[in-house]
Amino acid sequence: MLFALGLTGAVPNASAQGPGGLTGVYSKDGGALAIVEGSNETLIHYSAGFPQGDSVGTCDCALVVQRKTSTRWTLNVAGEKEPWTLRVEPKQLVLETKAPTCCGAGYPGKDTFTRGTPQPLTVCKVKASKAGFFASDEANTPRKTFVVSGDAVEAYLDPVEPDLIPARFQGPQKATAGLLKRADLDCEAAKAPTASKAPVAADKLQPFAGTWVELTRKGKGFVILKPCSAKNRSFTVKPATGEVEVQLGQEATTLKATSLEPGKGAGAWVLGLTSTEGKPEALQWKTADAAKGTVSVTSPDLFSQSHDYVRQEKQSAFPVKQETGCDEYEQ
């Protein structure tokens, strides 16, 4: 049940959201656009990767909609003067801006997501006796609206797990959106129970065992790129435990290998991975050069940007190249 203490003011017309609204997560290789619509406001979280010289730049942007029509939304990041625009087209959502501070240098200023059917937000239960909403301003000002223990809310769970997450509470007549403390929510109990999948047998995983280091294409060959302020991307397959540890540069994650099927062609496999939250991901594996110990891998999320890897034991066959522009990290 939503409570408001002395809350008054105009509520934007929800009809501009379009039939059924746009709430949900729109994903593609290397990017996600999460929309959390409420009758009071709409919050958006945008994350993406883009080419940045010899490496990959990233965006991690929390936005709030300022003005909204059926075809064009104006939004911004707290503390920024430069506005963003979201064009709501029949088949796609187009996000545009100039020089955003929440993206790395060289961001092209535009990204597009297919509309289709978005992934629904995560349903969470309020576990605190009272969970208050916060505004999306620079100070995250506390609001007078709150939900109580046992209430169900829809939330976008950013993989980075910030302290405050965008969420909404659907009341009888309107939805209230805002930021809630992640610690006040139980997002595991609200999920439907799923059968725990057993890991792939150790003997079947053995050919994939070991640590694999990312290769970066340079001209007609490959180099091992040494980043300025991150670790080299790599992944380690552990047959004994059925785990796959993935080092993403700035962070790492561990998944369980839950299936293994032959792919199309010689040396091709489809390795089914399952995250600790139960999210599945299919890893397409292809042996590129068995003698050199190189493989090509791809998947919708973890391996959407980096595809070429070499066995750690054979990485000395490839030159190491230091990423350019590292001076700013040494200051």
Short mmCIF file of C-alpha atoms in Angstrom, two decimals:
data_model
loop_
_atom_site.label_atom_id
_atom_site.label_comp_id
_atom_site.label_asym_id
_atom_site.label_seq_id
_atom_site.Cartn_x
_atom_site.Cartn_y
_atom_site.Cartn_z
CA MET A 1 0.00 0.00 0.00
CA LEU A 2 1.41 3.38 -0.99
CA PHE A 3 1.32 6.21 1.53
CA ALA A 4 1.83 9.93 0.92
CA LEU A 5 2.27 12.41 3.73
CA GLY A 6 0.78 15.73 2.68
CA LEU A 7 1.67 15.09 -0.97
CA THR A 8 0.05 17.39 -3.49
CA GLY A 9 0.79 18.62 -6.99
CA ALA A 10 0.06 18.00 -10.65
CA VAL A 11 0.46 14.49 -12.05
CA PRO A 12 1.61 14.18 -15.70
CA ASN A 13 -0.86 12.67 -18.14
CA ALA A 14 -0.03 8.95 -18.44
CA SER A 15 -1.56 8.75 -21.92
CA ALA A 16 1.72 10.03 -23.38
CA GLN A 17 3.26 6.70 -22.44
CA GLY A 18 1.45 4.97 -25.26
CA PRO A 19 -0.83 1.90 -25.10
CA GLY A 20 0.30 -0.28 -22.23
CA GLY A 21 3.28 1.99 -21.57
CA LEU A 22 6.92 1.25 -22.33
CA THR A 23 7.95 -0.09 -18.92
CA GLY A 24 10.49 -2.90 -19.15
CA VAL A 25 14.07 -3.66 -20.19
CA TYR A 26 15.07 -3.41 -23.86
CA SER A 27 18.30 -5.33 -24.45
CA LYS A 28 20.75 -5.90 -27.28
CA ASP A 29 24.36 -6.98 -27.60
CA GLY A 30 26.34 -4.84 -25.21
CA GLY A 31 23.49 -2.59 -24.09
CA ALA A 32 20.28 -2.23 -22.11
CA LEU A 33 17.60 0.45 -21.83
CA ALA A 34 15.41 0.10 -18.73
CA ILE A 35 12.23 2.18 -18.53
CA VAL A 36 10.29 2.58 -15.27
CA GLU A 37 7.10 4.57 -15.88
CA GLY A 38 4.95 6.09 -13.19
CA SER A 39 2.06 8.52 -13.14
CA ASN A 40 4.31 10.98 -11.31
CA GLU A 41 7.50 10.56 -13.36
CA THR A 42 9.46 8.18 -15.58
CA LEU A 43 12.96 6.91 -14.81
CA ILE A 44 15.37 5.44 -17.37
CA HIS A 45 18.64 3.59 -16.94
CA TYR A 46 20.93 3.28 -19.97
CA SER A 47 24.03 1.10 -20.15
CA ALA A 48 26.07 0.31 -23.25
CA GLY A 49 29.52 -0.31 -24.67
CA PHE A 50 31.03 1.38 -27.73
CA PRO A 51 34.42 1.38 -29.56
CA GLN A 52 36.94 3.69 -27.86
CA GLY A 53 40.27 3.57 -29.66
CA ASP A 54 41.88 0.21 -28.99
CA SER A 55 39.48 -0.58 -26.16
CA VAL A 56 35.78 -0.35 -25.33
CA GLY A 57 34.10 2.66 -23.74
CA THR A 58 31.01 2.37 -21.57
CA CYS A 59 27.89 4.30 -20.63
CA ASP A 60 26.14 4.01 -17.27
CA CYS A 61 23.44 6.68 -17.16
CA ALA A 62 20.52 7.26 -14.77
CA LEU A 63 18.01 9.58 -16.41
CA VAL A 64 14.66 11.11 -15.57
CA VAL A 65 12.07 12.25 -18.14
CA GLN A 66 11.31 15.97 -18.10
CA ARG A 67 8.76 16.23 -20.91
CA LYS A 68 6.89 13.52 -22.74
CA THR A 69 4.76 13.21 -25.86
CA SER A 70 3.67 10.08 -27.69
CA THR A 71 6.68 10.29 -30.03
CA ARG A 72 9.39 12.29 -28.23
CA TRP A 73 10.68 12.34 -24.66
CA THR A 74 13.10 14.90 -23.24
CA LEU A 75 15.21 13.65 -20.34
CA ASN A 76 18.41 14.42 -18.46
CA VAL A 77 20.98 13.16 -15.99
CA ALA A 78 21.00 14.83 -12.58
CA GLY A 79 23.53 17.66 -12.59
CA GLU A 80 23.86 17.85 -16.38
CA LYS A 81 22.63 20.74 -18.51
CA GLU A 82 22.76 18.91 -21.83
CA PRO A 83 19.39 17.21 -22.46
CA TRP A 84 18.81 13.75 -23.88
CA THR A 85 16.09 12.83 -26.35
CA LEU A 86 14.26 9.51 -26.69
CA ARG A 87 12.41 9.17 -29.98
CA VAL A 88 9.54 6.71 -29.62
CA GLU A 89 9.13 5.23 -33.08
CA PRO A 90 6.81 2.36 -34.10
CA LYS A 91 9.59 -0.23 -34.29
CA GLN A 92 12.45 1.26 -32.31
CA LEU A 93 13.54 3.56 -29.49
CA VAL A 94 16.28 6.04 -30.43
CA LEU A 95 18.31 7.66 -27.65
CA GLU A 96 20.35 10.78 -28.53
CA THR A 97 22.50 13.35 -26.73
CA LYS A 98 25.73 15.38 -26.96
CA ALA A 99 28.85 15.03 -24.76
CA PRO A 100 27.31 13.05 -21.88
CA THR A 101 29.39 12.87 -18.70
CA CYS A 102 28.02 9.40 -17.88
CA CYS A 103 29.65 7.94 -21.02
CA GLY A 104 33.30 7.55 -21.87
CA ALA A 105 35.10 9.79 -24.35
CA GLY A 106 34.17 9.22 -27.97
CA TYR A 107 30.54 8.22 -27.37
CA PRO A 108 28.81 8.51 -30.78
CA GLY A 109 25.82 10.33 -29.26
CA LYS A 110 23.15 7.93 -30.45
CA ASP A 111 21.89 4.42 -29.70
CA THR A 112 18.92 2.43 -30.94
CA PHE A 113 16.87 -0.36 -29.36
CA THR A 114 14.24 -2.50 -31.06
CA ARG A 115 10.86 -2.10 -29.37
CA GLY A 116 9.44 -5.61 -29.57
CA THR A 117 8.38 -7.05 -26.21
CA PRO A 118 10.66 -5.86 -23.40
CA GLN A 119 11.83 -8.04 -20.54
CA PRO A 120 9.64 -7.27 -17.51
CA LEU A 121 11.06 -5.55 -14.46
CA THR A 122 11.91 -7.68 -11.44
CA VAL A 123 9.12 -8.05 -8.88
CA CYS A 124 10.41 -7.45 -5.34
CA LYS A 125 8.80 -7.54 -1.92
CA VAL A 126 9.34 -4.73 0.57
CA LYS A 127 11.05 -6.23 3.62
CA ALA A 128 11.57 -3.02 5.61
CA SER A 129 8.72 -1.86 7.85
CA LYS A 130 8.63 1.31 5.73
CA ALA A 131 10.53 2.05 2.50
CA GLY A 132 10.51 5.66 1.36
CA PHE A 133 10.91 6.84 -2.22
CA PHE A 134 13.78 9.16 -3.15
CA ALA A 135 13.94 11.73 -5.95
CA SER A 136 16.32 11.37 -8.92
CA ASP A 137 18.04 14.71 -8.25
CA GLU A 138 21.71 15.15 -7.33
CA ALA A 139 20.92 14.96 -3.60
CA ASN A 140 18.45 12.04 -3.92
CA THR A 141 16.00 14.05 -1.84
CA PRO A 142 13.65 11.89 0.30
CA ARG A 143 10.02 12.07 -0.77
CA LYS A 144 6.88 11.86 1.33
CA THR A 145 5.63 8.72 -0.41
CA PHE A 146 6.51 5.27 0.89
CA VAL A 147 5.54 1.61 0.74
CA VAL A 148 5.39 -0.82 3.64
CA SER A 149 6.46 -4.36 4.46
CA GLY A 150 4.89 -6.97 2.17
CA ASP A 151 4.12 -4.57 -0.70
CA ALA A 152 5.15 -5.75 -4.17
CA VAL A 153 7.09 -3.32 -6.38
CA GLU A 154 8.62 -3.59 -9.84
CA ALA A 155 12.31 -2.67 -9.97
CA TYR A 156 15.24 -2.52 -12.36
CA LEU A 157 18.18 -4.38 -10.83
CA ASP A 158 21.33 -2.83 -12.23
CA PRO A 159 24.10 -5.48 -12.34
CA VAL A 160 26.34 -2.97 -10.52
CA GLU A 161 23.87 -3.10 -7.57
CA PRO A 162 23.71 0.60 -6.53
CA ASP A 163 22.28 1.61 -3.14
CA LEU A 164 19.21 3.18 -4.77
CA ILE A 165 17.36 1.52 -7.64
CA PRO A 166 14.52 2.72 -9.90
CA ALA A 167 11.22 1.11 -8.94
CA ARG A 168 7.48 1.63 -9.13
CA PHE A 169 4.44 0.69 -7.10
CA GLN A 170 1.21 -0.01 -9.00
CA GLY A 171 -1.79 1.29 -7.07
CA PRO A 172 -5.49 0.93 -7.91
CA GLN A 173 -5.49 4.00 -10.17
CA LYS A 174 -1.90 5.06 -10.78
CA ALA A 175 1.71 3.88 -10.59
CA THR A 176 4.21 5.72 -8.42
CA ALA A 177 7.84 5.68 -9.62
CA GLY A 178 11.01 6.70 -7.81
CA LEU A 179 14.16 5.39 -6.22
CA LEU A 180 14.03 2.85 -3.39
CA LYS A 181 16.83 1.51 -1.22
CA ARG A 182 18.00 -1.86 -2.54
CA ALA A 183 18.50 -2.98 1.06
CA ASP A 184 14.77 -2.44 1.77
CA LEU A 185 13.72 -4.95 -0.91
CA ASP A 186 13.74 -8.73 -1.15
CA CYS A 187 13.96 -9.52 -4.84
CA GLU A 188 14.73 -13.21 -4.46
CA ALA A 189 11.66 -14.24 -2.45
CA ALA A 190 9.35 -12.72 -5.06
CA LYS A 191 10.76 -14.85 -7.86
CA ALA A 192 9.04 -18.03 -8.89
CA PRO A 193 11.02 -21.05 -7.65
CA THR A 194 13.11 -22.70 -10.35
CA ALA A 195 14.65 -26.12 -10.40
CA SER A 196 18.38 -26.02 -9.74
CA LYS A 197 20.27 -27.25 -12.77
CA ALA A 198 23.16 -29.63 -12.32
CA PRO A 199 26.52 -28.57 -13.78
CA VAL A 200 27.98 -30.27 -16.84
CA ALA A 201 30.01 -33.37 -15.95
CA ALA A 202 33.72 -32.68 -15.38
CA ASP A 203 34.91 -35.03 -18.13
CA LYS A 204 32.79 -33.25 -20.73
CA LEU A 205 34.09 -29.82 -19.65
CA GLN A 206 37.73 -30.90 -19.57
CA PRO A 207 38.51 -29.90 -23.21
CA PHE A 208 37.47 -26.33 -22.32
CA ALA A 209 39.37 -26.22 -19.01
CA GLY A 210 41.79 -23.47 -18.11
CA THR A 211 42.07 -19.70 -18.40
CA TRP A 212 41.49 -17.94 -21.71
CA VAL A 213 42.85 -14.41 -22.31
CA GLU A 214 41.23 -11.88 -24.63
CA LEU A 215 42.87 -11.04 -27.95
CA THR A 216 42.38 -7.70 -29.71
CA ARG A 217 42.50 -7.56 -33.49
CA LYS A 218 45.31 -5.37 -34.83
CA GLY A 219 45.63 -5.15 -38.60
CA LYS A 220 45.63 -8.70 -39.93
CA GLY A 221 46.65 -10.24 -36.61
CA PHE A 222 46.02 -10.05 -32.88
CA VAL A 223 47.63 -8.47 -29.83
CA ILE A 224 46.99 -8.78 -26.10
CA LEU A 225 45.86 -5.32 -25.05
CA LYS A 226 46.99 -4.11 -21.63
CA PRO A 227 44.29 -1.67 -20.39
CA CYS A 228 45.13 1.51 -18.49
CA SER A 229 42.90 1.03 -15.47
CA ALA A 230 41.41 -2.45 -15.67
CA LYS A 231 42.37 -6.09 -15.86
CA ASN A 232 42.59 -7.98 -19.13
CA ARG A 233 39.34 -9.65 -20.04
CA SER A 234 39.53 -13.39 -19.52
CA PHE A 235 37.49 -16.38 -18.44
CA THR A 236 38.34 -19.60 -16.62
CA VAL A 237 36.52 -22.92 -17.04
CA LYS A 238 36.69 -25.17 -13.96
CA PRO A 239 35.51 -28.72 -14.77
CA ALA A 240 35.75 -29.92 -11.15
CA THR A 241 33.08 -27.46 -9.98
CA GLY A 242 31.29 -26.85 -13.28
CA GLU A 243 31.94 -23.11 -12.93
CA VAL A 244 32.98 -20.46 -15.43
CA GLU A 245 34.60 -17.37 -13.91
CA VAL A 246 34.44 -14.33 -16.23
CA GLN A 247 36.75 -11.34 -15.72
CA LEU A 248 35.16 -8.34 -17.44
CA GLY A 249 37.94 -5.84 -16.76
CA GLN A 250 36.38 -3.71 -14.03
CA GLU A 251 34.40 -6.52 -12.43
CA ALA A 252 34.06 -10.30 -12.44
CA THR A 253 31.22 -12.81 -12.24
CA THR A 254 30.87 -16.57 -11.81
CA LEU A 255 28.36 -18.75 -13.67
CA LYS A 256 27.53 -22.43 -13.75
CA ALA A 257 27.96 -24.46 -16.95
CA THR A 258 24.62 -26.28 -17.11
CA SER A 259 24.55 -27.68 -20.66
CA LEU A 260 26.86 -28.55 -23.54
CA GLU A 261 25.69 -29.26 -27.08
CA PRO A 262 27.48 -29.57 -30.44
CA GLY A 263 27.33 -26.44 -32.57
CA LYS A 264 27.34 -26.05 -36.33
CA GLY A 265 30.60 -27.18 -37.91
CA ALA A 266 33.82 -28.72 -36.65
CA GLY A 267 35.06 -27.41 -33.33
CA ALA A 268 31.77 -25.63 -32.61
CA TRP A 269 29.88 -25.97 -29.32
CA VAL A 270 27.05 -24.29 -27.47
CA LEU A 271 27.83 -23.98 -23.77
CA GLY A 272 24.80 -23.16 -21.63
CA LEU A 273 25.64 -20.86 -18.70
CA THR A 274 23.41 -19.98 -15.75
CA SER A 275 24.03 -17.02 -13.43
CA THR A 276 23.57 -17.17 -9.67
CA GLU A 277 20.23 -15.37 -10.22
CA GLY A 278 19.08 -18.12 -12.59
CA LYS A 279 19.51 -16.10 -15.79
CA PRO A 280 20.54 -18.34 -18.73
CA GLU A 281 23.05 -17.37 -21.41
CA ALA A 282 24.15 -19.41 -24.43
CA LEU A 283 27.87 -19.20 -25.21
CA GLN A 284 28.70 -19.98 -28.84
CA TRP A 285 32.18 -21.56 -28.91
CA LYS A 286 34.31 -22.13 -32.03
CA THR A 287 37.89 -23.37 -32.20
CA ALA A 288 39.76 -20.88 -34.39
CA ASP A 289 43.29 -22.35 -34.42
CA ALA A 290 43.88 -25.48 -32.35
CA ALA A 291 47.69 -25.25 -32.73
CA LYS A 292 47.80 -21.67 -31.47
CA GLY A 293 45.17 -22.36 -28.81
CA THR A 294 42.73 -19.69 -30.01
CA VAL A 295 38.96 -19.74 -29.91
CA SER A 296 36.14 -17.44 -30.95
CA VAL A 297 33.25 -17.06 -28.52
CA THR A 298 30.11 -14.96 -28.44
CA SER A 299 27.00 -14.61 -26.30
CA PRO A 300 24.17 -12.06 -25.89
CA ASP A 301 25.61 -10.42 -22.77
CA LEU A 302 28.99 -11.35 -21.27
CA PHE A 303 30.73 -11.99 -24.57
CA SER A 304 28.85 -9.55 -26.79
CA GLN A 305 31.88 -7.23 -27.15
CA SER A 306 34.92 -9.51 -26.86
CA HIS A 307 35.11 -12.61 -29.05
CA ASP A 308 38.71 -13.81 -29.56
CA TYR A 309 40.66 -15.62 -26.81
CA VAL A 310 43.86 -17.64 -26.42
CA ARG A 311 44.80 -20.23 -23.83
CA GLN A 312 46.83 -18.59 -21.09
CA GLU A 313 49.67 -21.09 -21.63
CA LYS A 314 50.02 -19.95 -25.25
CA GLN A 315 49.57 -16.19 -24.87
CA SER A 316 53.33 -15.56 -25.21
CA ALA A 317 52.95 -16.11 -28.99
CA PHE A 318 51.10 -12.78 -29.21
CA PRO A 319 52.61 -9.31 -28.63
CA VAL A 320 51.40 -7.21 -25.70
CA LYS A 321 50.26 -3.68 -26.52
CA GLN A 322 49.71 -0.98 -23.89
CA GLU A 323 46.45 0.94 -24.31
CA THR A 324 47.09 4.54 -25.35
CA GLY A 325 46.05 7.59 -23.35
CA CYS A 326 47.03 6.20 -19.95
CA ASP A 327 48.54 9.45 -18.64
CA GLU A 328 45.20 10.63 -17.24
CA TYR A 329 45.05 7.54 -15.01
CA GLU A 330 48.53 8.20 -13.60
CA GLN A 331 47.77 11.73 -12.43
#
